[in-house]
C-alpha positions as a Markdown table, in Angstrom:
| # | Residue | x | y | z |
|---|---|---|---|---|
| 1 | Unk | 75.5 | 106.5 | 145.2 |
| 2 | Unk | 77.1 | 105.5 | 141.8 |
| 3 | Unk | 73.2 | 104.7 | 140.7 |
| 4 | Unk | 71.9 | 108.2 | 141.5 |
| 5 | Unk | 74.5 | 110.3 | 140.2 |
| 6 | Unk | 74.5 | 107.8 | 137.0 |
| 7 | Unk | 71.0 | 108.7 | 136.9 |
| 8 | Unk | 71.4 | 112.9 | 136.9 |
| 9 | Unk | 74.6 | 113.2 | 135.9 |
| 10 | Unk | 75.6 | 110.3 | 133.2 |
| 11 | Unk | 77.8 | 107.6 | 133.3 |
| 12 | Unk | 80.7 | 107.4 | 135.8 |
| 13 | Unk | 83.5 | 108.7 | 134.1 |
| 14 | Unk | 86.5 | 106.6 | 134.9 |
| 15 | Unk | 85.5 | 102.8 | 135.0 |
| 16 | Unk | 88.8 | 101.5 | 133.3 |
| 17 | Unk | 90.3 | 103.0 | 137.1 |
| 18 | Unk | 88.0 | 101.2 | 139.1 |
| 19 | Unk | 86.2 | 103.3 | 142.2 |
| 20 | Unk | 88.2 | 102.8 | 145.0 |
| 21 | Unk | 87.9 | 104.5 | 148.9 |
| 22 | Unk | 90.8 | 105.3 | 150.7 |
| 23 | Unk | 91.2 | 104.8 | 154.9 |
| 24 | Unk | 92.9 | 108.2 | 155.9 |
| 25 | Unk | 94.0 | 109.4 | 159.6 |
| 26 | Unk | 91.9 | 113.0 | 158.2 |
| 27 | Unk | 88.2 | 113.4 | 157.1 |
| 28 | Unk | 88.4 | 113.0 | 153.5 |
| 29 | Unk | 89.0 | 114.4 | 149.8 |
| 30 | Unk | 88.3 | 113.7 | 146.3 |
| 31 | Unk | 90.7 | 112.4 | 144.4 |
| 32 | Unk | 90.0 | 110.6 | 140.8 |
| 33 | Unk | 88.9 | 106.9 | 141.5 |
| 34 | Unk | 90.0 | 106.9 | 144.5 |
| 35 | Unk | 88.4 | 108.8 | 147.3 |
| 36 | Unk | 90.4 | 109.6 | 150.4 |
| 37 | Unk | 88.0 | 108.3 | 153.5 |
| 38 | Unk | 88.3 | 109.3 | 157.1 |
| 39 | Unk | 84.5 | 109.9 | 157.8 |
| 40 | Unk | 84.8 | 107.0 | 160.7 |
| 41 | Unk | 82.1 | 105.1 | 159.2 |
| 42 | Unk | 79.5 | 107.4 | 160.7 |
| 43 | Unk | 76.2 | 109.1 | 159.2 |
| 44 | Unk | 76.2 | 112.6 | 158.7 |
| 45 | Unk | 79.2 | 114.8 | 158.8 |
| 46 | Unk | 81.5 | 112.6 | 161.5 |
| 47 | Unk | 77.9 | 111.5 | 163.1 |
| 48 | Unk | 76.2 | 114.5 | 163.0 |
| 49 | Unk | 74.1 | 116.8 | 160.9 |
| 50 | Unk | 71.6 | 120.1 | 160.8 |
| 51 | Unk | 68.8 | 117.6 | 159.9 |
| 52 | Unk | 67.8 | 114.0 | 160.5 |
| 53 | Unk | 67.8 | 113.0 | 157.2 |
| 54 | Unk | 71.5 | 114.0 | 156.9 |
| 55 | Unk | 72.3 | 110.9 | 158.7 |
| 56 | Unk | 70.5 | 108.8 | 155.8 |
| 57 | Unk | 73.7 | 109.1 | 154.5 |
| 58 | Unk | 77.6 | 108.9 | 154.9 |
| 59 | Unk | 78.2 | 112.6 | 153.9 |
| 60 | Unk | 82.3 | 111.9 | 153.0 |
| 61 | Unk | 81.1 | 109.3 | 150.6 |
| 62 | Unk | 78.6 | 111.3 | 148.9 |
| 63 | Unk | 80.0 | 114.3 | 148.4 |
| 64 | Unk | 83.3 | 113.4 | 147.7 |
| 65 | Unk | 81.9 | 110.9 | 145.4 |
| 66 | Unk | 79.9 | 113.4 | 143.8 |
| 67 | Unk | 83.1 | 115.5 | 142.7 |
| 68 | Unk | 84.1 | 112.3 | 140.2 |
| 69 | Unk | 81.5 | 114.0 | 138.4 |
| 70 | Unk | 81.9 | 117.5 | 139.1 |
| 71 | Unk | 85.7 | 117.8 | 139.7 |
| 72 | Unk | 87.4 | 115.4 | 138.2 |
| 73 | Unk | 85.6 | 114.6 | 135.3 |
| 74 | Unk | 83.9 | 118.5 | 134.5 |
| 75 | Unk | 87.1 | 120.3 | 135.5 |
| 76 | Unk | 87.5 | 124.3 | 136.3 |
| 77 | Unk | 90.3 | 126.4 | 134.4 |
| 78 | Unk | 91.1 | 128.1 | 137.4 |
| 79 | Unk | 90.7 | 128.0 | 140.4 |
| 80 | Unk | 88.7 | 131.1 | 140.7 |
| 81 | Unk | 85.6 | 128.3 | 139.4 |
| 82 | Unk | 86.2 | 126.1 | 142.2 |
| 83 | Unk | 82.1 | 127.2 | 142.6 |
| 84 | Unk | 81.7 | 124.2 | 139.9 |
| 85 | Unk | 83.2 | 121.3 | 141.6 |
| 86 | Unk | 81.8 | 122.8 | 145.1 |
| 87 | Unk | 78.5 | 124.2 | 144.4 |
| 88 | Unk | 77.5 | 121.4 | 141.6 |
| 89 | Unk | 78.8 | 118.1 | 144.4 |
| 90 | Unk | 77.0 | 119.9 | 147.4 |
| 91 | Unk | 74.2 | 120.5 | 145.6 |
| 92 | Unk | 74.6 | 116.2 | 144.7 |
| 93 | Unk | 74.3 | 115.5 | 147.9 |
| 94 | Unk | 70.3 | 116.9 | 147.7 |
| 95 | Unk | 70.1 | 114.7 | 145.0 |
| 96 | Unk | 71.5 | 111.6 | 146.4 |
| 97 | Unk | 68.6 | 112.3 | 149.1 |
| 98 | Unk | 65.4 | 113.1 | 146.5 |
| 99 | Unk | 66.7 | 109.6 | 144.7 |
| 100 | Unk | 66.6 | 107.2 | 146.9 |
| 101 | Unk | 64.3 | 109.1 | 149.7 |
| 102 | Unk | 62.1 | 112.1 | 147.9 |
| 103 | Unk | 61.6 | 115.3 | 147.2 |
| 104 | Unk | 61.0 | 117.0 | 150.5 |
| 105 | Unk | 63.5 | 115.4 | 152.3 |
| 106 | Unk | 66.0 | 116.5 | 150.0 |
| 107 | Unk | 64.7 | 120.1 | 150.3 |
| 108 | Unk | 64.5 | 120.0 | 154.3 |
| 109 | Unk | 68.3 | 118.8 | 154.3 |
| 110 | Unk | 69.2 | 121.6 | 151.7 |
| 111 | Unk | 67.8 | 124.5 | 153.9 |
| 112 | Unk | 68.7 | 123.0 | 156.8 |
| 113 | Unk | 72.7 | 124.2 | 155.3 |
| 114 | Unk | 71.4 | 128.3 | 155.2 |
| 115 | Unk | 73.2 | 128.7 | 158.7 |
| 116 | Unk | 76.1 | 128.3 | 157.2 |
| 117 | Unk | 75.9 | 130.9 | 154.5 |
| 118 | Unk | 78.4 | 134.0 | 155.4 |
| 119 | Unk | 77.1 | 136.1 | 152.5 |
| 120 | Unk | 80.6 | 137.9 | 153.0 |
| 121 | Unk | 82.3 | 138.0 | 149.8 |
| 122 | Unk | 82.0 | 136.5 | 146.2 |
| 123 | Unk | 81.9 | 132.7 | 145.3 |
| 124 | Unk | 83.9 | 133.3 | 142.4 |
| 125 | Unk | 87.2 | 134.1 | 143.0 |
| 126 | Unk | 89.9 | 136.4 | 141.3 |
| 127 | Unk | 91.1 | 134.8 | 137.6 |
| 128 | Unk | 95.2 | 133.9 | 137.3 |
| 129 | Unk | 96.7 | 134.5 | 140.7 |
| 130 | Unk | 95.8 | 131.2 | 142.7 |
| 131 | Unk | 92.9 | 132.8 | 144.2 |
| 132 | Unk | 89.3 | 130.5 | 145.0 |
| 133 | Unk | 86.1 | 132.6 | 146.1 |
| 134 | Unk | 84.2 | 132.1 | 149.3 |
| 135 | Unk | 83.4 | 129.2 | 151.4 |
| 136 | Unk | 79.8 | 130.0 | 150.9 |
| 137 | Unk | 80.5 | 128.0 | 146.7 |
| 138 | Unk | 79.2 | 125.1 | 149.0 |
| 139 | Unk | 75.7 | 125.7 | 150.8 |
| 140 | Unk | 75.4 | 128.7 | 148.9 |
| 141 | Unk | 76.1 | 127.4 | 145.6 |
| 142 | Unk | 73.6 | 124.2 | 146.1 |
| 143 | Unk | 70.7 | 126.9 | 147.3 |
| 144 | Unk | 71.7 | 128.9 | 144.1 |
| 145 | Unk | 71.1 | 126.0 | 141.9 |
| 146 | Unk | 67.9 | 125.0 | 143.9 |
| 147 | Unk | 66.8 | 128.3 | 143.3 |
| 148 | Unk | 67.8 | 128.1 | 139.6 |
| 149 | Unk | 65.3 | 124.5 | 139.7 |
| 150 | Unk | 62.5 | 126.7 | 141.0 |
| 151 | Unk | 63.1 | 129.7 | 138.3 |
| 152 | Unk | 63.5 | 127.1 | 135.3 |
| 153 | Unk | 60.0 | 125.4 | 137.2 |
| 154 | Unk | 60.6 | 122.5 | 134.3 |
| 155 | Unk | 61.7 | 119.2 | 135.9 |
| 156 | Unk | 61.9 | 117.6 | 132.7 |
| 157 | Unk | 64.1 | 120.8 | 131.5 |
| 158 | Unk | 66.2 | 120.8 | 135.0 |
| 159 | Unk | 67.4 | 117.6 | 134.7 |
| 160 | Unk | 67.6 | 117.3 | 131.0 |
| 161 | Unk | 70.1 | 120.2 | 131.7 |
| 162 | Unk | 71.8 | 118.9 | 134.2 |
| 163 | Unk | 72.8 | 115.7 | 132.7 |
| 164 | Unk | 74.1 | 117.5 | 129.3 |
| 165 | Unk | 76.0 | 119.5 | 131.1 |
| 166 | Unk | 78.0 | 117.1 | 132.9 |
| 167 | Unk | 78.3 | 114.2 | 129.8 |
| 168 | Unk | 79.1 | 117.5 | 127.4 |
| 169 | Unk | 82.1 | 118.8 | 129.8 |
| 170 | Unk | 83.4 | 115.3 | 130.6 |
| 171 | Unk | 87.2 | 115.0 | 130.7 |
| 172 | Unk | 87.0 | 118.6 | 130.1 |
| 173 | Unk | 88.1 | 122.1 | 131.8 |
| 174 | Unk | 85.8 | 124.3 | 131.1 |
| 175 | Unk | 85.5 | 128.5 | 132.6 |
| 176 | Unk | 82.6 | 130.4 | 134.2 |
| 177 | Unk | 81.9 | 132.0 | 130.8 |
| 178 | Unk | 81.5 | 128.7 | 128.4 |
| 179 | Unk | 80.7 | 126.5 | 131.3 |
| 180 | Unk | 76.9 | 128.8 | 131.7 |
| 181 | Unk | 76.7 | 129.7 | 128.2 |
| 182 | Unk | 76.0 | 126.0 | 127.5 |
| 183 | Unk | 73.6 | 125.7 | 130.8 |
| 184 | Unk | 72.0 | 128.7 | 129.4 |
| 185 | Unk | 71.9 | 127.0 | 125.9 |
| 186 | Unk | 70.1 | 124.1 | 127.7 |
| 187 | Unk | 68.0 | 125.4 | 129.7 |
| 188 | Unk | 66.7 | 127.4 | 126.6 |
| 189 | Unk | 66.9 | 131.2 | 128.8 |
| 190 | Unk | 69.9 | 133.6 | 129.7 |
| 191 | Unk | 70.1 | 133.4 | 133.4 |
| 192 | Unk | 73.6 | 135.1 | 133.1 |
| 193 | Unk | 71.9 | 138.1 | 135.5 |
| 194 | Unk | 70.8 | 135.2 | 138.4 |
| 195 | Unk | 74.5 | 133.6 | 138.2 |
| 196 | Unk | 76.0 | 137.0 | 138.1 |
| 197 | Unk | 74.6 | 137.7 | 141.0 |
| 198 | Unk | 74.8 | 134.7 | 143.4 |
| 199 | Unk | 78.2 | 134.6 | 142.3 |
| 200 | Unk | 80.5 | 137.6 | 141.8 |
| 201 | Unk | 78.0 | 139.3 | 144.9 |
| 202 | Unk | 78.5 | 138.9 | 148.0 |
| 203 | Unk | 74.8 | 139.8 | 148.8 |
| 204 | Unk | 71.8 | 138.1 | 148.5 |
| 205 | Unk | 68.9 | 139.2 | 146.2 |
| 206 | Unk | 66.5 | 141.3 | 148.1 |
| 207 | Unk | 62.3 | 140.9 | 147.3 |
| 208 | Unk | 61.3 | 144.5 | 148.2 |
| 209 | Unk | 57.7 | 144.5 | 148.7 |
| 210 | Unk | 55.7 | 147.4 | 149.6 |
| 211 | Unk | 51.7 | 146.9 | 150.5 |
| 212 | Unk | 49.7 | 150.2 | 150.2 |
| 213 | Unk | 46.4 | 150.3 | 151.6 |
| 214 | Unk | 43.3 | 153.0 | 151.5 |
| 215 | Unk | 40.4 | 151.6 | 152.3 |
| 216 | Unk | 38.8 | 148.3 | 150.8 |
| 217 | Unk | 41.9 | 148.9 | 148.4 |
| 218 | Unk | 44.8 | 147.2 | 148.7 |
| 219 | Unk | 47.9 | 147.4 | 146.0 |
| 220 | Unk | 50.8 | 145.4 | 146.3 |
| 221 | Unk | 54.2 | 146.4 | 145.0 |
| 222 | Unk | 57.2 | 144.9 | 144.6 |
| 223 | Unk | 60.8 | 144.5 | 142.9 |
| 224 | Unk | 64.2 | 143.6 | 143.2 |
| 225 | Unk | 67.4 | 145.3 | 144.2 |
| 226 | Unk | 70.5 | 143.5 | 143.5 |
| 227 | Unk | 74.2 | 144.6 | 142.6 |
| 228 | Unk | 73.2 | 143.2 | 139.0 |
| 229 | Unk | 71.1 | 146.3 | 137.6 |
| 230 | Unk | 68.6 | 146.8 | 135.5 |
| 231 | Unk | 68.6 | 143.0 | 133.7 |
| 232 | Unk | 67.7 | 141.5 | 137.2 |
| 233 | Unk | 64.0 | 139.6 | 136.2 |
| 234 | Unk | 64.3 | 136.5 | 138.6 |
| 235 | Unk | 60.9 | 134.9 | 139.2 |
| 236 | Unk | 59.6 | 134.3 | 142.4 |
| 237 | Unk | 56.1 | 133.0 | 144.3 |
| 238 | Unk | 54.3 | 134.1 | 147.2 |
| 239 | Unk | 52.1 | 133.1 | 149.6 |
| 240 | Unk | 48.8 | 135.2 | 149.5 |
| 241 | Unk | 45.9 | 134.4 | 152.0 |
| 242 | Unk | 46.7 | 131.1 | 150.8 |
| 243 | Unk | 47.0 | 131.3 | 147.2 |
| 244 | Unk | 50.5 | 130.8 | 145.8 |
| 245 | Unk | 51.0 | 133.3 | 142.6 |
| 246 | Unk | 54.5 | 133.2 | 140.7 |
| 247 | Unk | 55.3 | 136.9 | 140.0 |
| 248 | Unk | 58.0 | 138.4 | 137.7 |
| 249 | Unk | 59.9 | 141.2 | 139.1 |
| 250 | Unk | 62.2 | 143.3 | 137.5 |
| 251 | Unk | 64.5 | 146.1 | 138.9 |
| 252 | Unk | 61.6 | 148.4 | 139.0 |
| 253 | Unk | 58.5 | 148.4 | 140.7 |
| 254 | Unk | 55.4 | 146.9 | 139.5 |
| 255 | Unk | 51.8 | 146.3 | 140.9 |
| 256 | Unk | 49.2 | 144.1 | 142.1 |
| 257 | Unk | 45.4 | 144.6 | 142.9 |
| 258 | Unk | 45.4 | 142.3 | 146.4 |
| 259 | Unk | 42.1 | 143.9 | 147.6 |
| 260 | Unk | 40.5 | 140.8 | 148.0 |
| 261 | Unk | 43.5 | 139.4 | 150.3 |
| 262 | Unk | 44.7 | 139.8 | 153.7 |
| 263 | Unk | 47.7 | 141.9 | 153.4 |
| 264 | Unk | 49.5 | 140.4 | 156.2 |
| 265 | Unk | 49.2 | 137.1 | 154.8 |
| 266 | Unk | 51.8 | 137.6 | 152.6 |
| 267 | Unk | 54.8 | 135.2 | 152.4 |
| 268 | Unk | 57.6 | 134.7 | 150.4 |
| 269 | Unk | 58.2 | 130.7 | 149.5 |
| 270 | Unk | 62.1 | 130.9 | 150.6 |
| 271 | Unk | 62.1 | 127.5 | 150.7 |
| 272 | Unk | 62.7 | 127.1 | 147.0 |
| 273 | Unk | 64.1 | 130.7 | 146.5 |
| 274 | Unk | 67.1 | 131.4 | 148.4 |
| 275 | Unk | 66.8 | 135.3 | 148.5 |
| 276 | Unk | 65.9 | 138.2 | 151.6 |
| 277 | Unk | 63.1 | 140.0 | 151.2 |
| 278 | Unk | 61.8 | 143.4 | 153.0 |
| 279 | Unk | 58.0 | 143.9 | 153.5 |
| 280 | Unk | 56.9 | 147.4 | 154.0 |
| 281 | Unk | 52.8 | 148.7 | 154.8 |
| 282 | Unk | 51.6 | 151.8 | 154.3 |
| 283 | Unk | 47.4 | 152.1 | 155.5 |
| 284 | Unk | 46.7 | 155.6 | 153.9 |
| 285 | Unk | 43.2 | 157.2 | 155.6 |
| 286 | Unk | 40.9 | 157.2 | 152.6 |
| 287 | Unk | 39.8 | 161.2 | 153.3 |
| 288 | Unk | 43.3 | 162.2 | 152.6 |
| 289 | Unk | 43.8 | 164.5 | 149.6 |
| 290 | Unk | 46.4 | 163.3 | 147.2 |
Protein backbone atom coordinates (compact mmCIF):
# COMPACT_ATOMS: atom_id res chain seq x y z
CA UNK A 1 0.00 0.00 0.00
CA UNK A 2 2.70 2.45 1.44
CA UNK A 3 4.64 1.69 -2.11
CA UNK A 4 1.72 2.83 -4.29
CA UNK A 5 0.58 5.80 -2.63
CA UNK A 6 4.46 6.74 -2.19
CA UNK A 7 4.45 6.40 -5.78
CA UNK A 8 1.24 9.01 -6.76
CA UNK A 9 1.12 10.80 -3.89
CA UNK A 10 4.81 11.40 -2.34
CA UNK A 11 6.41 10.39 0.59
CA UNK A 12 4.45 9.15 3.66
CA UNK A 13 4.18 11.93 5.72
CA UNK A 14 4.66 10.97 9.24
CA UNK A 15 7.64 8.35 9.48
CA UNK A 16 9.16 9.77 12.83
CA UNK A 17 5.35 8.19 14.23
CA UNK A 18 5.77 4.98 12.83
CA UNK A 19 2.54 3.40 10.83
CA UNK A 20 0.74 1.50 13.19
CA UNK A 21 -2.93 -0.54 12.73
CA UNK A 22 -5.22 -0.59 15.48
CA UNK A 23 -7.64 -3.95 16.42
CA UNK A 24 -11.11 -2.22 17.07
CA UNK A 25 -14.55 -3.99 18.14
CA UNK A 26 -16.02 -1.44 14.95
CA UNK A 27 -14.96 -1.34 11.19
CA UNK A 28 -12.34 1.20 11.11
CA UNK A 29 -11.14 5.02 10.83
CA UNK A 30 -8.27 7.03 10.02
CA UNK A 31 -6.43 8.36 12.47
CA UNK A 32 -2.62 9.81 12.00
CA UNK A 33 -0.17 6.82 12.13
CA UNK A 34 -2.35 4.82 13.50
CA UNK A 35 -5.30 3.38 11.74
CA UNK A 36 -8.21 2.05 13.69
CA UNK A 37 -8.80 -1.69 12.17
CA UNK A 38 -11.91 -3.78 12.51
CA UNK A 39 -12.12 -5.02 8.82
CA UNK A 40 -11.92 -8.77 10.31
CA UNK A 41 -9.10 -9.59 8.25
CA UNK A 42 -11.28 -10.05 5.21
CA UNK A 43 -11.06 -8.86 1.42
CA UNK A 44 -13.33 -6.42 0.25
CA UNK A 45 -15.54 -4.35 2.43
CA UNK A 46 -16.07 -6.98 5.57
CA UNK A 47 -15.64 -9.90 2.68
CA UNK A 48 -17.56 -8.54 0.21
CA UNK A 49 -17.60 -6.13 -2.78
CA UNK A 50 -19.56 -4.81 -6.13
CA UNK A 51 -16.63 -6.38 -8.08
CA UNK A 52 -14.19 -9.25 -7.89
CA UNK A 53 -11.34 -7.35 -7.95
CA UNK A 54 -12.46 -5.53 -4.81
CA UNK A 55 -11.50 -8.48 -2.90
CA UNK A 56 -7.72 -8.06 -4.25
CA UNK A 57 -7.63 -5.98 -1.51
CA UNK A 58 -8.35 -5.33 2.31
CA UNK A 59 -10.59 -2.23 1.64
CA UNK A 60 -10.20 -0.75 5.62
CA UNK A 61 -6.52 -0.84 5.09
CA UNK A 62 -6.47 0.94 1.87
CA UNK A 63 -8.67 3.53 2.23
CA UNK A 64 -8.10 4.35 5.55
CA UNK A 65 -4.48 4.24 4.71
CA UNK A 66 -5.00 6.45 1.87
CA UNK A 67 -6.39 9.31 4.22
CA UNK A 68 -2.61 9.62 5.82
CA UNK A 69 -2.25 11.23 2.66
CA UNK A 70 -5.38 12.89 2.05
CA UNK A 71 -6.62 13.74 5.61
CA UNK A 72 -4.15 13.85 7.76
CA UNK A 73 -1.40 15.15 6.00
CA UNK A 74 -3.48 17.51 3.13
CA UNK A 75 -6.04 18.79 5.76
CA UNK A 76 -9.62 20.61 4.91
CA UNK A 77 -10.41 24.08 6.80
CA UNK A 78 -13.79 23.04 7.35
CA UNK A 79 -15.52 20.53 7.30
CA UNK A 80 -17.69 21.60 4.49
CA UNK A 81 -14.31 20.13 2.27
CA UNK A 82 -14.53 16.86 3.87
CA UNK A 83 -14.90 16.05 -0.36
CA UNK A 84 -10.85 16.26 -0.12
CA UNK A 85 -10.06 13.62 2.34
CA UNK A 86 -13.22 11.52 1.00
CA UNK A 87 -13.19 11.95 -2.64
CA UNK A 88 -9.19 12.12 -3.07
CA UNK A 89 -8.70 8.41 -0.53
CA UNK A 90 -11.72 6.68 -2.41
CA UNK A 91 -10.50 7.68 -5.43
CA UNK A 92 -6.81 5.89 -3.86
CA UNK A 93 -8.25 2.95 -3.56
CA UNK A 94 -8.53 2.83 -7.86
CA UNK A 95 -5.10 3.54 -7.63
CA UNK A 96 -3.89 1.01 -5.22
CA UNK A 97 -5.68 -1.38 -7.90
CA UNK A 98 -4.06 0.17 -11.38
CA UNK A 99 -0.51 -0.19 -9.32
CA UNK A 100 -0.15 -3.32 -8.46
CA UNK A 101 -2.93 -4.98 -10.91
CA UNK A 102 -3.63 -2.40 -14.11
CA UNK A 103 -5.54 -0.10 -15.56
CA UNK A 104 -8.85 -1.78 -16.34
CA UNK A 105 -9.20 -3.35 -13.26
CA UNK A 106 -8.97 -0.33 -11.53
CA UNK A 107 -11.66 1.18 -13.76
CA UNK A 108 -14.10 -1.94 -13.48
CA UNK A 109 -13.84 -1.61 -9.58
CA UNK A 110 -14.43 2.27 -9.89
CA UNK A 111 -17.75 1.89 -11.85
CA UNK A 112 -18.67 -0.83 -10.19
CA UNK A 113 -19.26 2.11 -6.97
CA UNK A 114 -22.02 4.14 -9.47
CA UNK A 115 -24.90 2.36 -7.49
CA UNK A 116 -24.08 3.96 -4.79
CA UNK A 117 -24.24 7.51 -6.08
CA UNK A 118 -27.62 9.41 -4.53
CA UNK A 119 -27.08 12.50 -6.70
CA UNK A 120 -29.30 14.06 -3.95
CA UNK A 121 -27.66 17.07 -2.65
CA UNK A 122 -24.17 18.81 -2.96
CA UNK A 123 -20.72 17.25 -1.91
CA UNK A 124 -19.63 20.31 -0.51
CA UNK A 125 -21.15 21.29 2.38
CA UNK A 126 -22.25 24.71 4.09
CA UNK A 127 -18.88 26.88 5.26
CA UNK A 128 -18.68 27.64 9.46
CA UNK A 129 -21.61 25.86 10.99
CA UNK A 130 -20.23 22.16 11.38
CA UNK A 131 -21.88 21.17 8.38
CA UNK A 132 -20.10 18.21 5.76
CA UNK A 133 -21.84 17.70 2.11
CA UNK A 134 -23.19 14.51 0.89
CA UNK A 135 -22.25 10.95 1.22
CA UNK A 136 -21.95 10.79 -2.50
CA UNK A 137 -17.87 13.05 -1.66
CA UNK A 138 -16.95 9.18 -1.74
CA UNK A 139 -17.95 7.20 -5.09
CA UNK A 140 -18.95 10.36 -6.48
CA UNK A 141 -16.02 12.27 -5.73
CA UNK A 142 -13.51 9.26 -7.06
CA UNK A 143 -15.77 9.19 -10.54
CA UNK A 144 -15.41 13.04 -10.53
CA UNK A 145 -11.71 12.87 -10.46
CA UNK A 146 -11.70 9.83 -13.01
CA UNK A 147 -13.55 11.93 -15.12
CA UNK A 148 -11.18 14.92 -14.44
CA UNK A 149 -8.20 12.05 -15.75
CA UNK A 150 -10.15 11.54 -18.93
CA UNK A 151 -10.84 15.53 -19.51
CA UNK A 152 -7.01 16.41 -18.76
CA UNK A 153 -6.41 12.95 -21.32
CA UNK A 154 -2.46 13.58 -20.14
CA UNK A 155 -1.21 10.72 -17.93
CA UNK A 156 2.00 12.30 -17.55
CA UNK A 157 0.05 15.71 -16.58
CA UNK A 158 -2.57 13.67 -14.24
CA UNK A 159 -0.18 12.32 -12.21
CA UNK A 160 2.37 14.97 -12.33
CA UNK A 161 -0.60 16.86 -10.77
CA UNK A 162 -1.51 14.69 -8.41
CA UNK A 163 1.66 14.21 -6.66
CA UNK A 164 2.25 18.14 -6.40
CA UNK A 165 -0.71 18.57 -5.03
CA UNK A 166 -0.40 16.35 -2.17
CA UNK A 167 3.67 17.04 -1.39
CA UNK A 168 2.63 21.02 -1.86
CA UNK A 169 -0.40 20.76 0.87
CA UNK A 170 1.52 18.51 3.27
CA UNK A 171 1.03 19.28 6.94
CA UNK A 172 -1.29 21.82 5.57
CA UNK A 173 -5.13 22.95 5.75
CA UNK A 174 -5.91 24.06 2.78
CA UNK A 175 -10.01 25.31 1.41
CA UNK A 176 -12.00 24.46 -1.79
CA UNK A 177 -10.80 27.79 -3.32
CA UNK A 178 -6.83 27.53 -2.90
CA UNK A 179 -6.83 23.86 -2.72
CA UNK A 180 -8.22 23.82 -6.93
CA UNK A 181 -6.54 26.96 -7.78
CA UNK A 182 -3.24 25.05 -7.39
CA UNK A 183 -4.75 21.82 -9.21
CA UNK A 184 -5.82 24.13 -11.77
CA UNK A 185 -2.31 25.81 -11.73
CA UNK A 186 -0.95 22.14 -12.38
CA UNK A 187 -2.87 20.90 -14.54
CA UNK A 188 -2.19 24.03 -16.75
CA UNK A 189 -6.40 24.66 -17.45
CA UNK A 190 -9.36 26.24 -15.28
CA UNK A 191 -11.59 23.42 -14.63
CA UNK A 192 -13.27 25.55 -11.80
CA UNK A 193 -16.75 25.07 -14.15
CA UNK A 194 -16.24 20.83 -13.88
CA UNK A 195 -15.61 21.05 -9.94
CA UNK A 196 -18.30 23.62 -9.60
CA UNK A 197 -20.45 21.35 -10.86
CA UNK A 198 -19.83 17.84 -9.49
CA UNK A 199 -19.55 19.54 -6.33
CA UNK A 200 -21.87 22.39 -5.15
CA UNK A 201 -24.67 20.34 -7.67
CA UNK A 202 -26.50 17.91 -6.73
CA UNK A 203 -27.08 16.84 -10.49
CA UNK A 204 -25.12 15.20 -12.78
CA UNK A 205 -23.94 16.79 -16.17
CA UNK A 206 -26.32 15.90 -18.88
CA UNK A 207 -24.80 15.15 -22.74
CA UNK A 208 -27.94 16.28 -24.76
CA UNK A 209 -27.65 14.89 -28.10
CA UNK A 210 -30.00 15.39 -30.76
CA UNK A 211 -29.59 13.28 -34.25
CA UNK A 212 -31.51 14.88 -37.17
CA UNK A 213 -31.97 12.97 -40.17
CA UNK A 214 -33.35 13.79 -43.95
CA UNK A 215 -32.33 11.60 -46.18
CA UNK A 216 -28.68 10.32 -46.84
CA UNK A 217 -28.11 13.37 -44.36
CA UNK A 218 -27.45 12.89 -41.10
CA UNK A 219 -26.42 15.96 -38.51
CA UNK A 220 -25.56 15.33 -35.13
CA UNK A 221 -26.10 17.89 -32.38
CA UNK A 222 -25.15 18.09 -29.13
CA UNK A 223 -24.49 20.15 -25.76
CA UNK A 224 -24.49 20.30 -22.25
CA UNK A 225 -26.95 21.45 -19.66
CA UNK A 226 -25.74 21.79 -16.26
CA UNK A 227 -26.54 24.14 -13.18
CA UNK A 228 -22.99 25.77 -14.06
CA UNK A 229 -24.09 28.10 -17.18
CA UNK A 230 -22.71 29.27 -19.85
CA UNK A 231 -18.72 28.45 -18.90
CA UNK A 232 -19.63 24.59 -18.93
CA UNK A 233 -17.03 23.22 -21.92
CA UNK A 234 -16.25 19.63 -20.50
CA UNK A 235 -14.94 17.30 -23.17
CA UNK A 236 -16.33 14.17 -23.87
CA UNK A 237 -15.93 10.94 -26.56
CA UNK A 238 -18.36 8.95 -28.28
CA UNK A 239 -18.77 5.96 -29.83
CA UNK A 240 -19.71 6.31 -33.56
CA UNK A 241 -20.28 3.13 -35.78
CA UNK A 242 -17.14 2.30 -34.18
CA UNK A 243 -15.01 5.24 -34.31
CA UNK A 244 -14.37 6.98 -30.97
CA UNK A 245 -14.26 11.02 -31.68
CA UNK A 246 -13.51 13.42 -28.48
CA UNK A 247 -15.99 16.29 -28.98
CA UNK A 248 -16.05 19.71 -27.10
CA UNK A 249 -19.35 20.83 -26.03
CA UNK A 250 -20.26 23.92 -24.62
CA UNK A 251 -23.73 25.15 -23.17
CA UNK A 252 -24.93 25.60 -26.64
CA UNK A 253 -25.53 23.54 -29.34
CA UNK A 254 -23.12 22.62 -31.96
CA UNK A 255 -22.96 20.18 -35.02
CA UNK A 256 -21.66 17.25 -36.70
CA UNK A 257 -21.89 15.91 -40.37
CA UNK A 258 -22.44 11.90 -39.25
CA UNK A 259 -23.86 11.05 -42.77
CA UNK A 260 -21.52 8.42 -43.29
CA UNK A 261 -22.49 6.69 -39.76
CA UNK A 262 -25.21 4.70 -38.42
CA UNK A 263 -27.03 7.03 -36.21
CA UNK A 264 -28.01 4.50 -33.74
CA UNK A 265 -24.61 3.52 -33.20
CA UNK A 266 -24.06 6.22 -31.11
CA UNK A 267 -22.58 5.77 -27.55
CA UNK A 268 -21.43 7.76 -25.02
CA UNK A 269 -17.91 6.28 -23.24
CA UNK A 270 -19.44 6.66 -19.53
CA UNK A 271 -16.96 4.58 -18.47
CA UNK A 272 -14.41 7.32 -18.21
CA UNK A 273 -17.01 10.23 -18.01
CA UNK A 274 -19.21 9.97 -15.22
CA UNK A 275 -22.19 12.20 -16.65
CA UNK A 276 -26.20 11.26 -18.04
CA UNK A 277 -26.80 11.84 -21.32
CA UNK A 278 -30.25 12.11 -23.35
CA UNK A 279 -30.28 10.96 -27.12
CA UNK A 280 -33.07 12.35 -29.10
CA UNK A 281 -33.90 11.44 -33.31
CA UNK A 282 -35.67 13.24 -35.51
CA UNK A 283 -35.92 11.40 -39.40
CA UNK A 284 -37.42 14.43 -41.27
CA UNK A 285 -39.12 13.16 -44.98
CA UNK A 286 -36.80 14.78 -47.40
CA UNK A 287 -40.06 16.37 -49.60
CA UNK A 288 -40.92 18.42 -46.69
CA UNK A 289 -40.80 22.11 -47.25
CA UNK A 290 -38.83 24.02 -44.72
Amino acid sequence: MIEAFEHYFGPYAFYEDGFKMIDVPYLGMEHQSAVAYGNSYLKGYNGTSTSPYGLLFDFIIIHEGAHEWWGNSVTAKDIADLWIHESFGTYAENLFLEYHYGYDTALHYLNSKRQFVSNSSPIQGVYGVNHEGSRDMYWKGALMLNTLRSVVNDDKKWFEALYNLSTHFKHKTTDYQEFLSFFNEQLGENYFYLFDQYLKHADLPVFEVRIEVIGDQKKLGYKWNTDVELSFRMPIVIQVGGKHIRLNPTNSFQSLDISEYDERSIEVNKDLFYVNSEVYYNYIDPNKKP
